[in-house]
Amino acid sequence: MGELERLTSIDDLRTFGPARLERLAAEIRQFLVSSVSQTGGHLGPNLGVVELTIAMHRVFSSPRDTIVFDTGHQSYVHKILTGRTEFGRLRRRGGLSGYPSRAESDHDVVENSHASTAISWADGIARANHLAGRSDRTVVAVIGDGALTGGMAWEALNNIATSEDRRLVIVVNDNGRSYAPTIGGLARQLDALRTSRPYEKVLGWGKRTLKGAGTPGQVTYEALHGVKAGLRDMLRPQGMFEGLGIKYVGPVDGHDVLAVEAALRSARAFGGPVIVHAMTEKGRGYVPAESDATDRFHAVGVIHPETGLPVVPSRFGWTAVFAEEIVDIARSRSDVVGVTAAMLAPVGLAPMAEEMPDRVIDVGIAEQHALTASAGMAFAGLHPVVALYATFLNRAFDQLLMDVALHKAGVTIVLDRAGITGDDGASHNGMWDMALLRLVPGLRLATPRDEPTLRQELREAVAVSDAPTVIRYPKSALPEPIAAISRDGVVDVLARTAGDGDARVLVVGIGSFVPCAIEVGTRLADQGVGSVVVDPRWVLPVPAELVEMARGVDLVVTIEDGLVENGVGAAVREALIAARIDVPVQTHGIPTNFLEHASRGEIIEDLRLRAADVARDAAASVAASVDVQN
């Protein structure tokens, strides 16, 4: 029986000696590689925090002491140590979430998959503890150096600096990376903290020279060694944190359990805010991850554990199409620049950065800054293309509204992973963007249905110089190209079915739901109901041609990969009312709820967004209208 199997509770950890702790760490890494290789998930970040997490649970008493992870994808080891080792259905329906989850355990507090928020959470919890007189507990925020590039983290630090009496420990998990290597001034400062060790050189010289000088030299060396902490404080460049008035401990080797434990005990004993700076290696202990220069296996699909190679090679998908097309556009337009928020490779800007390094800007995990800086670049004559996951646009809505749109800035925003993503859980479904973007005056939004329309609509977007444009596409696989049979203005007509007479239903497919819309048309025809299936291509504002197409039909059906409340379907309904076209609109989309993690297909089935469901509802509505007329 191994050490992991012998571990029956967190309390057991405190009885382990150094040898057992080392064996436990090795077993946890083996468990992570074996399990995550079968399900997919965030592997590299968790391999890097094994010893760090063990040390935290030896020093702090969770859940009385609150531990908040930023971001939560580095919490797998925490799950294991708190008794959740059923990783066979990780990130699948009925299995463990890929992030902390209150539904799973009292040890989890914050789902936290949007970065840079943990210190604010910790500040709030610590403040409440202080006001309630709960002086026997400590709040711990574990934040990666990448997440420290987010402005919200520094807002929290600024407030914490005035709170000397709150029991709060901030563990900076410094691996030099967010997804890819961390960038910017913060990264350079942390590099200095990692590598500038002049006090060690001083002590090394003292040890060699003074110990060779007999008893007097030995006494002198021991005195010097006793003030090592003082020398360290004078010589290392730690002012970044202590200048805020927050005590600082480190840097400490994040893979030495006992060293981390000593630093954490010191921080806990202080009784006020303390930063513990732990240096770790993302992907540690797994050669394929350590050898991956791109992101150290930040997130993987199902892989062969021996080699790290994917079991099913990735297909040429939406992101790859964007990556290829934006490079081609940039070659012919010197004003086009790419902007990313610490996700160069995941959003497809890596090829452009490789070919044109001066024209791709990685701002760190700072979506707000990305949007406002892009407005500034547009004012100065550039056309920024800001590539984000759809879920992260939420963080920069004010900047999009008040800095980009208000000033009619020619900025294109490309939203990857739009709509239902599924397995990453509630916070990563990119389902909010279209409903939010409806509120932005002058904004134009396109929803490509396939590779050719993505390429064409991206070119149309960057041609707009006096308003924001948005292109959004899903995480799902690319469909086969879907040709239009005709085009009316910006609207593509994809299919016409006669049924038992004239077309009676206008089926509007939005982006990834265009194939579903075509199948709905076919199913309606099978029931004797004629239809026209269209793709508006540019869905906001609602095209005038689409409004005119609704004249004379009995029903308009919209299907979208976003919120049904205030979504594109709702916009179509309002446009028809404004045009005094009295036609009912049946909208299909995502309800205003947080969706539990499951596969995209399972969620679509749950929400009745399959073609069979939509066609059934549409046919029932048409039949009801016939009954009313008769």
XYZ file of C-alpha atoms in Angstrom, residues 3 81 227 398 424 551:
6
model
C 1.383 6.627 0.988
C -5.691 15.594 -0.223
C 22.179 37.933 10.394
C -17.209 48.690 -19.518
C -14.956 23.411 -17.998
C -43.172 39.195 -44.086
